[in-house]
Coordinates of C-alpha atoms and ligand atoms in Angstrom, one line a residue:
M1 CA 125.9 94.9 211.0
T2 CA 128.3 96.3 213.6
R3 CA 128.4 94.6 216.9
H4 CA 129.1 96.6 220.1
F5 CA 129.7 95.6 223.5
L6 CA 128.5 97.9 225.9
Q7 CA 127.0 96.1 228.4
L8 CA 127.3 91.9 228.8
S9 CA 123.8 91.6 227.7
D10 CA 124.7 92.7 224.2
L11 CA 126.0 89.2 223.8
S12 CA 123.3 86.4 224.0
A13 CA 124.2 83.7 226.5
S14 CA 125.6 81.5 223.7
E15 CA 128.0 83.9 222.5
A16 CA 129.0 85.2 226.0
L17 CA 129.9 81.5 226.9
A18 CA 131.8 81.0 223.2
V19 CA 133.8 84.1 224.0
V20 CA 134.8 82.7 227.6
T21 CA 135.5 79.4 226.3
R22 CA 137.8 80.7 223.6
A23 CA 139.6 83.2 226.2
Q24 CA 140.7 79.9 228.1
E25 CA 142.2 78.6 224.6
L26 CA 143.8 81.5 223.8
K27 CA 145.4 81.5 227.5
R28 CA 147.0 78.0 226.7
L29 CA 148.0 79.3 223.1
P30 CA 151.8 80.6 222.7
D31 CA 151.1 84.1 222.3
R32 CA 153.0 84.7 219.0
S33 CA 151.4 81.9 217.1
H34 CA 148.5 83.6 216.5
R35 CA 148.0 87.2 215.0
P36 CA 144.8 87.9 213.3
F37 CA 145.0 91.4 213.8
V38 CA 148.0 92.4 211.7
G39 CA 147.5 96.1 210.5
R40 CA 144.4 96.8 212.8
T41 CA 143.9 99.5 215.1
L42 CA 142.0 99.9 218.2
A43 CA 141.3 103.5 219.5
M44 CA 141.0 103.6 223.5
I45 CA 139.5 106.6 224.9
F46 CA 139.9 107.1 228.6
T47 CA 138.6 109.8 230.7
K48 CA 139.1 108.1 233.9
N49 CA 142.2 106.3 235.4
S50 CA 143.3 102.7 234.5
T51 CA 146.0 100.2 235.1
R52 CA 144.3 96.9 234.1
T53 CA 142.0 97.6 231.1
R54 CA 144.7 99.6 229.6
V55 CA 147.6 97.6 229.4
S56 CA 145.3 94.3 228.9
F57 CA 143.9 96.0 225.7
E58 CA 147.1 97.6 224.6
S59 CA 148.9 94.2 225.0
G60 CA 146.2 92.0 223.6
M61 CA 146.3 94.2 220.8
A62 CA 150.0 93.9 220.2
R63 CA 150.2 90.1 220.9
F64 CA 147.6 89.8 218.2
G65 CA 149.6 91.7 215.9
G66 CA 147.4 95.0 215.9
H67 CA 148.2 98.5 217.6
A68 CA 146.3 100.3 220.1
L69 CA 146.1 104.1 220.6
F70 CA 145.9 105.1 224.1
L71 CA 143.7 108.7 223.9
H72 CA 143.4 110.4 227.3
A73 CA 140.2 111.8 226.0
G74 CA 141.5 115.6 227.6
T75 CA 144.2 115.7 225.4
T76 CA 142.1 115.0 222.3
Q77 CA 139.4 117.5 221.1
L78 CA 136.8 115.6 223.2
G79 CA 138.3 117.8 226.0
R80 CA 137.8 120.9 224.0
D81 CA 134.1 119.7 223.5
E82 CA 134.0 118.0 220.1
P83 CA 131.0 116.1 219.9
I84 CA 131.1 112.6 220.7
A85 CA 129.2 111.9 217.2
D86 CA 131.6 113.5 215.4
T87 CA 134.4 112.0 217.3
A88 CA 132.8 108.3 216.5
R89 CA 132.5 109.2 212.4
V90 CA 136.2 110.2 212.5
L91 CA 137.9 107.6 214.9
S92 CA 135.9 104.7 213.2
R93 CA 137.2 106.0 209.4
M94 CA 140.9 105.3 210.8
C95 CA 140.5 102.4 213.3
D96 CA 139.2 99.1 213.7
A97 CA 137.6 99.2 216.7
I98 CA 137.0 101.7 219.6
M99 CA 137.3 101.1 223.4
I100 CA 135.8 103.5 225.8
R101 CA 136.3 104.3 229.7
N102 CA 134.1 107.3 230.7
N103 CA 131.2 108.2 233.2
S104 CA 128.5 108.3 230.9
Q105 CA 126.8 105.0 229.5
A106 CA 124.6 107.3 227.4
D107 CA 127.7 108.9 225.8
Q108 CA 129.2 105.5 225.0
Q109 CA 125.8 104.6 223.4
E110 CA 126.0 107.7 221.5
L111 CA 129.1 106.9 220.5
A112 CA 128.3 103.2 219.1
A113 CA 125.1 105.2 216.9
H114 CA 127.9 106.6 215.3
S115 CA 130.7 104.3 214.5
R116 CA 131.0 102.1 211.8
V117 CA 133.2 99.8 214.1
P118 CA 132.9 97.8 217.0
V119 CA 132.3 100.0 220.3
I120 CA 133.5 98.4 223.6
N121 CA 132.9 99.6 227.2
G122 CA 135.8 99.6 229.3
L123 CA 133.6 101.0 232.4
S124 CA 130.9 103.7 232.5
D125 CA 128.9 104.9 235.2
I126 CA 126.4 101.9 235.0
H127 CA 128.4 98.9 233.2
H128 CA 131.9 97.2 233.3
P129 CA 131.3 94.3 231.2
C130 CA 134.8 93.4 230.5
Q131 CA 135.4 92.7 233.8
L132 CA 132.5 90.2 234.0
L133 CA 133.9 88.1 231.1
A134 CA 137.2 87.8 233.2
D135 CA 135.4 87.1 236.3
I136 CA 133.2 84.2 234.8
Q137 CA 136.4 82.9 233.0
T138 CA 137.9 82.7 236.4
W139 CA 135.4 81.1 238.2
I140 CA 134.6 78.5 235.3
E141 CA 138.6 77.9 235.1
H142 CA 138.8 77.3 238.8
R143 CA 135.5 75.4 239.5
G144 CA 134.0 74.2 236.0
D145 CA 130.5 74.8 235.0
I146 CA 128.7 77.3 237.3
R147 CA 125.1 77.0 236.3
G148 CA 123.0 76.7 239.4
K149 CA 125.8 77.8 241.4
T150 CA 125.4 80.8 243.8
A151 CA 127.7 84.0 244.3
A152 CA 127.3 86.7 246.8
W153 CA 128.0 90.2 246.1
V154 CA 128.8 92.3 249.1
G155 CA 129.2 95.9 249.3
D156 CA 128.2 98.5 247.0
G157 CA 125.5 97.7 244.9
H158 CA 125.1 100.5 243.1
N159 CA 128.4 100.0 241.0
N160 CA 129.3 99.2 237.6
V161 CA 130.7 95.7 238.1
C162 CA 127.7 95.0 240.4
H163 CA 125.4 95.9 237.6
S164 CA 127.2 93.6 235.2
F165 CA 127.5 90.6 237.7
I166 CA 123.5 90.9 237.5
E167 CA 123.7 90.5 233.9
A168 CA 126.2 87.6 234.3
A169 CA 124.3 85.8 236.6
K170 CA 120.9 85.7 234.0
L171 CA 123.4 85.0 231.1
F172 CA 125.5 82.1 232.4
G173 CA 122.8 80.9 234.7
F174 CA 123.6 81.4 238.4
T175 CA 122.2 83.1 241.3
L176 CA 123.3 86.4 242.6
R177 CA 122.7 87.6 246.1
I178 CA 123.4 91.2 246.4
A179 CA 123.9 92.8 250.3
A180 CA 124.1 96.4 249.9
P181 CA 123.5 99.1 252.5
E182 CA 120.1 101.0 252.5
G183 CA 120.8 103.9 249.5
Y184 CA 123.4 101.8 248.0
E185 CA 121.1 99.2 246.3
P186 CA 121.8 98.1 242.4
S187 CA 119.5 99.9 239.7
A188 CA 115.8 98.3 240.2
T189 CA 115.4 98.1 236.4
I190 CA 118.9 96.3 235.8
V191 CA 117.8 93.7 238.9
A192 CA 113.9 93.4 237.0
E193 CA 115.5 92.6 233.8
A194 CA 117.7 89.6 235.6
G195 CA 114.1 87.9 236.0
G196 CA 115.1 86.6 239.4
A197 CA 118.8 85.7 239.0
A198 CA 119.6 88.5 241.1
I199 CA 118.2 88.8 244.7
L200 CA 118.5 91.3 247.3
S201 CA 119.8 90.2 250.8
A202 CA 119.0 91.8 254.1
S203 CA 122.6 91.4 255.1
A204 CA 126.2 90.3 254.1
A205 CA 125.9 86.9 256.2
E206 CA 122.6 86.1 254.4
A207 CA 124.0 87.0 251.1
V208 CA 127.1 84.6 251.8
A209 CA 125.6 81.7 253.6
G210 CA 126.8 78.8 251.7
A211 CA 127.7 80.6 248.4
D212 CA 130.2 79.2 246.0
L213 CA 131.9 82.6 245.2
V214 CA 132.1 85.9 247.2
V215 CA 132.7 89.3 245.4
T216 CA 133.1 92.7 246.3
D217 CA 134.3 96.2 244.8
T218 CA 135.9 99.3 246.2
W219 CA 133.3 101.4 248.2
T220 CA 134.3 104.4 246.6
S221 CA 134.3 104.4 242.7
M222 CA 136.3 107.1 240.7
G223 CA 134.2 110.2 240.8
Q224 CA 132.9 109.5 244.3
E225 CA 136.0 110.9 246.1
D226 CA 133.7 113.3 247.6
E227 CA 131.6 110.9 249.1
Q228 CA 134.2 109.1 251.0
A229 CA 133.6 109.6 254.5
R230 CA 129.9 109.0 254.2
R231 CA 130.6 105.7 252.4
L232 CA 133.0 104.2 254.7
A233 CA 130.6 105.0 257.6
A234 CA 127.8 103.3 255.7
F235 CA 129.9 100.1 254.6
G236 CA 131.6 99.1 257.6
P237 CA 129.3 96.1 258.3
Y238 CA 130.0 95.0 254.7
Q239 CA 133.5 94.3 255.0
V240 CA 134.7 91.0 253.1
N241 CA 136.8 89.4 255.7
A242 CA 137.7 85.8 257.3
E243 CA 134.7 85.6 259.6
L244 CA 132.5 86.5 256.5
M245 CA 134.1 83.9 254.4
A246 CA 133.7 81.2 256.9
A247 CA 130.1 81.4 256.5
A248 CA 130.3 80.7 252.6
A249 CA 130.8 77.3 250.9
K250 CA 134.0 75.7 252.1
D251 CA 135.6 76.0 248.6
A252 CA 134.3 79.5 247.9
L253 CA 136.4 81.8 245.7
F254 CA 136.6 85.2 246.4
L255 CA 136.9 87.8 243.3
H256 CA 137.7 91.8 243.2
C257 CA 137.9 93.4 240.0
L258 CA 140.7 95.6 241.5
P259 CA 142.1 98.1 242.6
A260 CA 141.5 96.9 246.2
H261 CA 141.5 98.8 249.6
R262 CA 142.6 96.3 252.2
G263 CA 141.2 97.0 255.4
E264 CA 138.1 98.5 254.0
E265 CA 135.8 96.4 251.4
V266 CA 138.2 93.2 252.3
T267 CA 140.8 92.6 254.8
A268 CA 144.3 91.3 253.7
E269 CA 143.6 87.9 255.2
V270 CA 141.1 87.4 252.6
I271 CA 142.6 89.3 249.2
D272 CA 145.7 87.5 250.0
G273 CA 144.5 84.3 251.1
P274 CA 144.0 80.8 249.7
Q275 CA 140.3 81.2 248.4
S276 CA 141.4 84.5 246.4
V277 CA 141.7 84.1 242.7
V278 CA 141.9 88.1 242.1
W279 CA 145.5 87.9 240.0
D280 CA 144.0 85.1 237.5
E281 CA 140.9 87.5 237.3
A282 CA 143.2 90.1 236.7
E283 CA 145.3 88.1 233.9
N284 CA 142.0 86.8 232.2
R285 CA 141.6 90.5 231.2
L286 CA 143.8 90.0 228.8
H287 CA 142.7 86.7 227.5
V288 CA 138.9 87.2 227.2
Q289 CA 139.2 90.7 225.7
K290 CA 141.5 89.2 223.1
A291 CA 138.6 86.5 222.2
L292 CA 135.9 89.3 222.6
M293 CA 137.6 91.7 219.8
E294 CA 138.4 88.5 217.9
Y295 CA 134.8 87.6 217.7
L296 CA 133.4 91.4 217.5
L297 CA 136.2 92.6 214.6
L298 CA 136.2 89.0 212.8
G299 CA 132.5 88.1 213.7
R300 CA 133.2 84.4 214.4
I301 CA 134.8 82.3 217.3
E302 CA 137.9 80.6 216.1
T303 CA 138.4 77.1 217.4
K304 CA 141.8 75.7 217.1
Ligands
CP401 N1 139.4 96.5 237.3 C1 139.9 97.2 236.1 O1 139.4 97.8 235.4 O2 141.1 97.7 236.8 P1 141.5 98.9 236.1 O3 140.9 100.5 236.8 O4 142.8 99.3 236.2 O5 141.6 99.4 234.7
NVA402 N1 133.8 100.1 240.9 C1 135.0 100.9 240.4 C2 135.8 99.8 239.4 C3 137.1 100.0 239.0 C4 137.6 99.1 238.1 C5 135.2 102.0 239.6 O1 134.0 102.5 238.8 O2 136.1 103.3 240.1

């Protein structure tokens, strides 16, 4: 059966950990020594901007001996209303996997339902699961076993990265405390499905107190530009700055999926400071997505 990766919980806990472990292995391998994808292609559909997602998938496919096709949706027939189901049928007869970044988890599900090959969510309105694989790889790489640890999400809770973080908490066995302004809380369904692994906090200080990891994201996601002024006003007390970081554990790490807005959701002092591991986090997109594609396309976790 074709396996898709539309949200983090499409993997079991053991599969997710195996992918992250494999990513650490791949990171240590000389790039050109392992080419399992010679002759294989990945179609990458984008309706939104991207730096990391596009480059990590494209570079990852090339380093594995394969090829990635960048498809700006607006220049394909999707931009002239060809149904996404028909697009799935056609692409999946020509390519070995499809990655999609768009504004609709429902459309991604429709794409997957009609695809013979794995479909990977490269960000939607609801989830950003590839980001979380990289985030978890980074946290484990720096701190080892994360089971029983505490992470604090500060800022926009109704956010694709936050939703995937909630799923990660359940899958990887840590607690996620979320501090978000009223009206910007995460999806209640996603929180409920985490079965206690995700907890809403009353303030940023409460969420961060003693936490092992502090995470945030932009206050204005792609497509929300019209709401920017209202968001800037609402999120003021949720900035991750040195004072807030001082309330976390002494060795707490800082993560941000990027792109970041210094002076808004995070200060330059924090993101460019010693607790920040955002460049490792960005790099790990490359390694962990290679591990993910290996798993989805070859159906096994390789071990060296
Ligand atoms: N973090 C992330 O997905 O970055 P891009 O928008 O640059 O792909
Ligand atoms: N929440 C952000 C993530 C960008 C990678 C957005 O959707 O714009």
